[in-house]
Amino acid sequence: MVKNLAIVLLAVVCLLLSVRTLRMRLQRRRTLNKAAWGRRAETEIGAHLEKQGYESVIQHPSVRYVWRLDGADMSVNATPDWLVEKDGQRFLVEVKTGAQANPNLAAIRRQLLEYATYGDVDGVLFVNGDTGSVQRVEFPVAYRTVMPTWAWRLIGGLAAA
């Protein structure tokens, strides 16, 4: 009886481990398939943009800049999917597929803002790799100046005089 119970218990453990391994393999395959679809869409979008009048300059251009963290320089090398030209203007292109094909997601929006701010181009394009839609991204420019209090007093004093 104890021997049969041990065999059943061992069979259940083996079955559970097999199911777990199978689930992990399926999840990995789904992840790899999504990544492969994303890479394929990035490549195919080049031809799609050319049909819409854009001229491909380079795939995966480099956008480099330096920002500071507590006084230390932090170097960044961002990589958009394409650099294209149309009507004398240059655009950085970001292609997204699946659930990521939503420019309103915070991470995607920040990525687009990064390209618009540091890309040294005329604009940024967001492309839905599933539908092929091309959208021009524009961010309003906000200028903030920080003036010391004494400067405001000086300006006020000069204006009063």
PDB file of C-alpha atoms in Angstrom:
ATOM      1  CA  MET A   1       0.000   0.000   0.000  1.00  0.00           C
ATOM      2  CA  VAL A   2       2.775   2.445   0.936  1.00  0.00           C
ATOM      3  CA  LYS A   3       4.644   1.438  -2.197  1.00  0.00           C
ATOM      4  CA  ASN A   4       1.597   2.188  -4.403  1.00  0.00           C
ATOM      5  CA  LEU A   5       1.086   5.528  -2.671  1.00  0.00           C
ATOM      6  CA  ALA A   6       4.729   6.462  -3.273  1.00  0.00           C
ATOM      7  CA  ILE A   7       4.406   5.539  -6.950  1.00  0.00           C
ATOM      8  CA  VAL A   8       1.233   7.639  -7.332  1.00  0.00           C
ATOM      9  CA  LEU A   9       2.865  10.545  -5.520  1.00  0.00           C
ATOM     10  CA  LEU A  10       5.947  10.299  -7.734  1.00  0.00           C
ATOM     11  CA  ALA A  11       3.748  10.172 -10.851  1.00  0.00           C
ATOM     12  CA  VAL A  12       1.839  13.289  -9.731  1.00  0.00           C
ATOM     13  CA  VAL A  13       5.077  15.171  -9.067  1.00  0.00           C
ATOM     14  CA  CYS A  14       6.435  14.146 -12.479  1.00  0.00           C
ATOM     15  CA  LEU A  15       3.201  15.226 -14.140  1.00  0.00           C
ATOM     16  CA  LEU A  16       3.243  18.615 -12.396  1.00  0.00           C
ATOM     17  CA  LEU A  17       6.871  19.174 -13.358  1.00  0.00           C
ATOM     18  CA  SER A  18       6.122  18.206 -16.943  1.00  0.00           C
ATOM     19  CA  VAL A  19       3.185  20.605 -17.110  1.00  0.00           C
ATOM     20  CA  ARG A  20       5.333  23.388 -15.615  1.00  0.00           C
ATOM     21  CA  THR A  21       8.117  22.750 -18.131  1.00  0.00           C
ATOM     22  CA  LEU A  22       5.625  22.695 -21.009  1.00  0.00           C
ATOM     23  CA  ARG A  23       4.081  25.996 -19.878  1.00  0.00           C
ATOM     24  CA  MET A  24       7.510  27.616 -19.638  1.00  0.00           C
ATOM     25  CA  ARG A  25       8.414  26.414 -23.136  1.00  0.00           C
ATOM     26  CA  LEU A  26       5.142  27.702 -24.568  1.00  0.00           C
ATOM     27  CA  GLN A  27       5.623  31.076 -22.881  1.00  0.00           C
ATOM     28  CA  ARG A  28       9.176  31.291 -24.218  1.00  0.00           C
ATOM     29  CA  ARG A  29       7.977  30.392 -27.721  1.00  0.00           C
ATOM     30  CA  ARG A  30       5.259  33.069 -27.554  1.00  0.00           C
ATOM     31  CA  THR A  31       7.816  35.639 -26.416  1.00  0.00           C
ATOM     32  CA  LEU A  32      10.236  34.678 -29.189  1.00  0.00           C
ATOM     33  CA  ASN A  33       7.432  34.789 -31.780  1.00  0.00           C
ATOM     34  CA  LYS A  34       6.381  38.268 -30.619  1.00  0.00           C
ATOM     35  CA  ALA A  35       9.983  39.476 -30.797  1.00  0.00           C
ATOM     36  CA  ALA A  36      10.418  37.955 -34.259  1.00  0.00           C
ATOM     37  CA  TRP A  37       7.181  39.601 -35.446  1.00  0.00           C
ATOM     38  CA  GLY A  38       8.377  42.949 -34.055  1.00  0.00           C
ATOM     39  CA  ARG A  39      11.740  42.677 -35.847  1.00  0.00           C
ATOM     40  CA  ARG A  40      10.037  41.617 -39.083  1.00  0.00           C
ATOM     41  CA  ALA A  41       7.574  44.529 -38.836  1.00  0.00           C
ATOM     42  CA  GLU A  42      10.447  46.982 -38.230  1.00  0.00           C
ATOM     43  CA  THR A  43      12.163  45.784 -41.385  1.00  0.00           C
ATOM     44  CA  GLU A  44       9.009  45.680 -43.525  1.00  0.00           C
ATOM     45  CA  ILE A  45       7.960  49.180 -42.448  1.00  0.00           C
ATOM     46  CA  GLY A  46      10.922  50.584 -44.406  1.00  0.00           C
ATOM     47  CA  ALA A  47       9.313  49.505 -47.679  1.00  0.00           C
ATOM     48  CA  HIS A  48       5.897  50.653 -46.432  1.00  0.00           C
ATOM     49  CA  LEU A  49       7.247  54.138 -45.676  1.00  0.00           C
ATOM     50  CA  GLU A  50       8.904  54.314 -49.104  1.00  0.00           C
ATOM     51  CA  LYS A  51       5.496  53.650 -50.706  1.00  0.00           C
ATOM     52  CA  GLN A  52       4.210  56.667 -48.761  1.00  0.00           C
ATOM     53  CA  GLY A  53       6.929  58.931 -50.139  1.00  0.00           C
ATOM     54  CA  TYR A  54       9.554  58.643 -47.417  1.00  0.00           C
ATOM     55  CA  GLU A  55      13.139  57.828 -48.346  1.00  0.00           C
ATOM     56  CA  SER A  56      14.907  55.439 -45.998  1.00  0.00           C
ATOM     57  CA  VAL A  57      18.220  56.807 -44.770  1.00  0.00           C
ATOM     58  CA  ILE A  58      19.261  54.168 -42.221  1.00  0.00           C
ATOM     59  CA  GLN A  59      17.709  51.471 -40.081  1.00  0.00           C
ATOM     60  CA  HIS A  60      18.503  51.684 -36.359  1.00  0.00           C
ATOM     61  CA  PRO A  61      20.262  55.063 -36.288  1.00  0.00           C
ATOM     62  CA  SER A  62      21.952  56.169 -33.091  1.00  0.00           C
ATOM     63  CA  VAL A  63      20.667  59.058 -30.987  1.00  0.00           C
ATOM     64  CA  ARG A  64      23.347  59.986 -28.476  1.00  0.00           C
ATOM     65  CA  TYR A  65      23.159  62.503 -25.682  1.00  0.00           C
ATOM     66  CA  VAL A  66      24.405  63.116 -22.165  1.00  0.00           C
ATOM     67  CA  TRP A  67      22.309  63.928 -19.130  1.00  0.00           C
ATOM     68  CA  ARG A  68      23.443  64.559 -15.583  1.00  0.00           C
ATOM     69  CA  LEU A  69      22.673  62.711 -12.375  1.00  0.00           C
ATOM     70  CA  ASP A  70      23.976  64.390  -9.210  1.00  0.00           C
ATOM     71  CA  GLY A  71      26.583  66.153 -11.309  1.00  0.00           C
ATOM     72  CA  ALA A  72      27.786  62.993 -13.050  1.00  0.00           C
ATOM     73  CA  ASP A  73      27.494  62.675 -16.827  1.00  0.00           C
ATOM     74  CA  MET A  74      25.248  59.812 -17.914  1.00  0.00           C
ATOM     75  CA  SER A  75      25.723  58.832 -21.550  1.00  0.00           C
ATOM     76  CA  VAL A  76      22.744  57.534 -23.523  1.00  0.00           C
ATOM     77  CA  ASN A  77      22.609  55.801 -26.889  1.00  0.00           C
ATOM     78  CA  ALA A  78      18.967  55.500 -27.946  1.00  0.00           C
ATOM     79  CA  THR A  79      18.154  53.518 -31.093  1.00  0.00           C
ATOM     80  CA  PRO A  80      15.023  54.387 -33.084  1.00  0.00           C
ATOM     81  CA  ASP A  81      13.890  51.946 -35.761  1.00  0.00           C
ATOM     82  CA  TRP A  82      14.444  54.183 -38.815  1.00  0.00           C
ATOM     83  CA  LEU A  83      15.704  57.529 -39.984  1.00  0.00           C
ATOM     84  CA  VAL A  84      13.750  58.651 -43.057  1.00  0.00           C
ATOM     85  CA  GLU A  85      13.437  61.789 -45.194  1.00  0.00           C
ATOM     86  CA  LYS A  86      10.510  63.374 -47.002  1.00  0.00           C
ATOM     87  CA  ASP A  87      10.223  66.797 -48.632  1.00  0.00           C
ATOM     88  CA  GLY A  88      13.610  67.850 -47.256  1.00  0.00           C
ATOM     89  CA  GLN A  89      12.691  66.917 -43.680  1.00  0.00           C
ATOM     90  CA  ARG A  90      14.236  64.160 -41.576  1.00  0.00           C
ATOM     91  CA  PHE A  91      12.198  61.952 -39.232  1.00  0.00           C
ATOM     92  CA  LEU A  92      13.024  59.340 -36.633  1.00  0.00           C
ATOM     93  CA  VAL A  93      10.594  56.430 -36.769  1.00  0.00           C
ATOM     94  CA  GLU A  94       9.474  54.151 -33.960  1.00  0.00           C
ATOM     95  CA  VAL A  95       7.600  50.961 -34.910  1.00  0.00           C
ATOM     96  CA  LYS A  96       5.544  49.041 -32.364  1.00  0.00           C
ATOM     97  CA  THR A  97       3.391  45.933 -32.672  1.00  0.00           C
ATOM     98  CA  GLY A  98       0.813  44.185 -30.536  1.00  0.00           C
ATOM     99  CA  ALA A  99      -0.078  45.692 -27.176  1.00  0.00           C
ATOM    100  CA  GLN A 100       2.900  48.068 -27.471  1.00  0.00           C
ATOM    101  CA  ALA A 101       1.397  49.691 -30.589  1.00  0.00           C
ATOM    102  CA  ASN A 102      -0.159  52.407 -28.441  1.00  0.00           C
ATOM    103  CA  PRO A 103       1.675  55.740 -28.422  1.00  0.00           C
ATOM    104  CA  ASN A 104      -0.249  56.787 -25.320  1.00  0.00           C
ATOM    105  CA  LEU A 105       1.487  54.207 -23.128  1.00  0.00           C
ATOM    106  CA  ALA A 106       3.822  56.052 -20.762  1.00  0.00           C
ATOM    107  CA  ALA A 107       6.976  54.143 -21.759  1.00  0.00           C
ATOM    108  CA  ILE A 108       6.289  54.611 -25.485  1.00  0.00           C
ATOM    109  CA  ARG A 109       5.436  58.282 -25.032  1.00  0.00           C
ATOM    110  CA  ARG A 110       8.690  58.866 -23.141  1.00  0.00           C
ATOM    111  CA  GLN A 111      10.632  57.084 -25.858  1.00  0.00           C
ATOM    112  CA  LEU A 112       9.049  59.310 -28.511  1.00  0.00           C
ATOM    113  CA  LEU A 113       9.748  62.404 -26.410  1.00  0.00           C
ATOM    114  CA  GLU A 114      13.378  61.343 -26.079  1.00  0.00           C
ATOM    115  CA  TYR A 115      13.694  61.084 -29.871  1.00  0.00           C
ATOM    116  CA  ALA A 116      11.941  64.418 -30.399  1.00  0.00           C
ATOM    117  CA  THR A 117      14.147  66.163 -27.842  1.00  0.00           C
ATOM    118  CA  TYR A 118      17.562  64.726 -28.691  1.00  0.00           C
ATOM    119  CA  GLY A 119      17.173  63.323 -32.202  1.00  0.00           C
ATOM    120  CA  ASP A 120      18.301  66.432 -34.110  1.00  0.00           C
ATOM    121  CA  VAL A 121      15.539  65.838 -36.688  1.00  0.00           C
ATOM    122  CA  ASP A 122      12.493  67.700 -37.963  1.00  0.00           C
ATOM    123  CA  GLY A 123      10.032  65.259 -36.444  1.00  0.00           C
ATOM    124  CA  VAL A 124       9.185  61.830 -35.094  1.00  0.00           C
ATOM    125  CA  LEU A 125       6.856  59.271 -36.666  1.00  0.00           C
ATOM    126  CA  PHE A 126       5.021  56.534 -34.777  1.00  0.00           C
ATOM    127  CA  VAL A 127       4.132  53.500 -36.882  1.00  0.00           C
ATOM    128  CA  ASN A 128       1.741  50.746 -35.849  1.00  0.00           C
ATOM    129  CA  GLY A 129       3.476  47.688 -37.282  1.00  0.00           C
ATOM    130  CA  ASP A 130       0.243  45.682 -37.251  1.00  0.00           C
ATOM    131  CA  THR A 131      -1.901  48.151 -39.192  1.00  0.00           C
ATOM    132  CA  GLY A 132       0.784  50.166 -41.006  1.00  0.00           C
ATOM    133  CA  SER A 133      -0.651  53.485 -39.806  1.00  0.00           C
ATOM    134  CA  VAL A 134       1.885  56.315 -39.713  1.00  0.00           C
ATOM    135  CA  GLN A 135       1.349  59.155 -37.246  1.00  0.00           C
ATOM    136  CA  ARG A 136       3.426  62.296 -36.814  1.00  0.00           C
ATOM    137  CA  VAL A 137       4.298  62.928 -33.176  1.00  0.00           C
ATOM    138  CA  GLU A 138       4.533  66.477 -31.874  1.00  0.00           C
ATOM    139  CA  PHE A 139       5.195  67.652 -28.338  1.00  0.00           C
ATOM    140  CA  PRO A 140       4.464  71.214 -27.254  1.00  0.00           C
ATOM    141  CA  VAL A 141       7.622  72.988 -26.207  1.00  0.00           C
ATOM    142  CA  ALA A 142       7.512  74.304 -22.684  1.00  0.00           C
ATOM    143  CA  TYR A 143      10.070  76.931 -21.766  1.00  0.00           C
ATOM    144  CA  ARG A 144      10.767  77.460 -18.117  1.00  0.00           C
ATOM    145  CA  THR A 145      13.201  79.977 -16.843  1.00  0.00           C
ATOM    146  CA  VAL A 146      14.349  80.022 -13.284  1.00  0.00           C
ATOM    147  CA  MET A 147      15.238  83.503 -12.127  1.00  0.00           C
ATOM    148  CA  PRO A 148      16.555  84.311  -8.681  1.00  0.00           C
ATOM    149  CA  THR A 149      14.326  86.434  -6.472  1.00  0.00           C
ATOM    150  CA  TRP A 150      16.787  89.318  -6.518  1.00  0.00           C
ATOM    151  CA  ALA A 151      16.493  89.532 -10.330  1.00  0.00           C
ATOM    152  CA  TRP A 152      12.707  89.947 -10.120  1.00  0.00           C
ATOM    153  CA  ARG A 153      13.173  92.688  -7.530  1.00  0.00           C
ATOM    154  CA  LEU A 154      15.686  94.431  -9.774  1.00  0.00           C
ATOM    155  CA  ILE A 155      13.327  94.251 -12.756  1.00  0.00           C
ATOM    156  CA  GLY A 156      10.466  95.557 -10.610  1.00  0.00           C
ATOM    157  CA  GLY A 157      12.641  98.397  -9.305  1.00  0.00           C
ATOM    158  CA  LEU A 158      13.744  99.380 -12.802  1.00  0.00           C
ATOM    159  CA  ALA A 159      10.166  99.287 -14.074  1.00  0.00           C
ATOM    160  CA  ALA A 160       9.017 101.519 -11.201  1.00  0.00           C
ATOM    161  CA  ALA A 161      11.772 104.074 -11.874  1.00  0.00           C
TER     162      ALA A 161
END
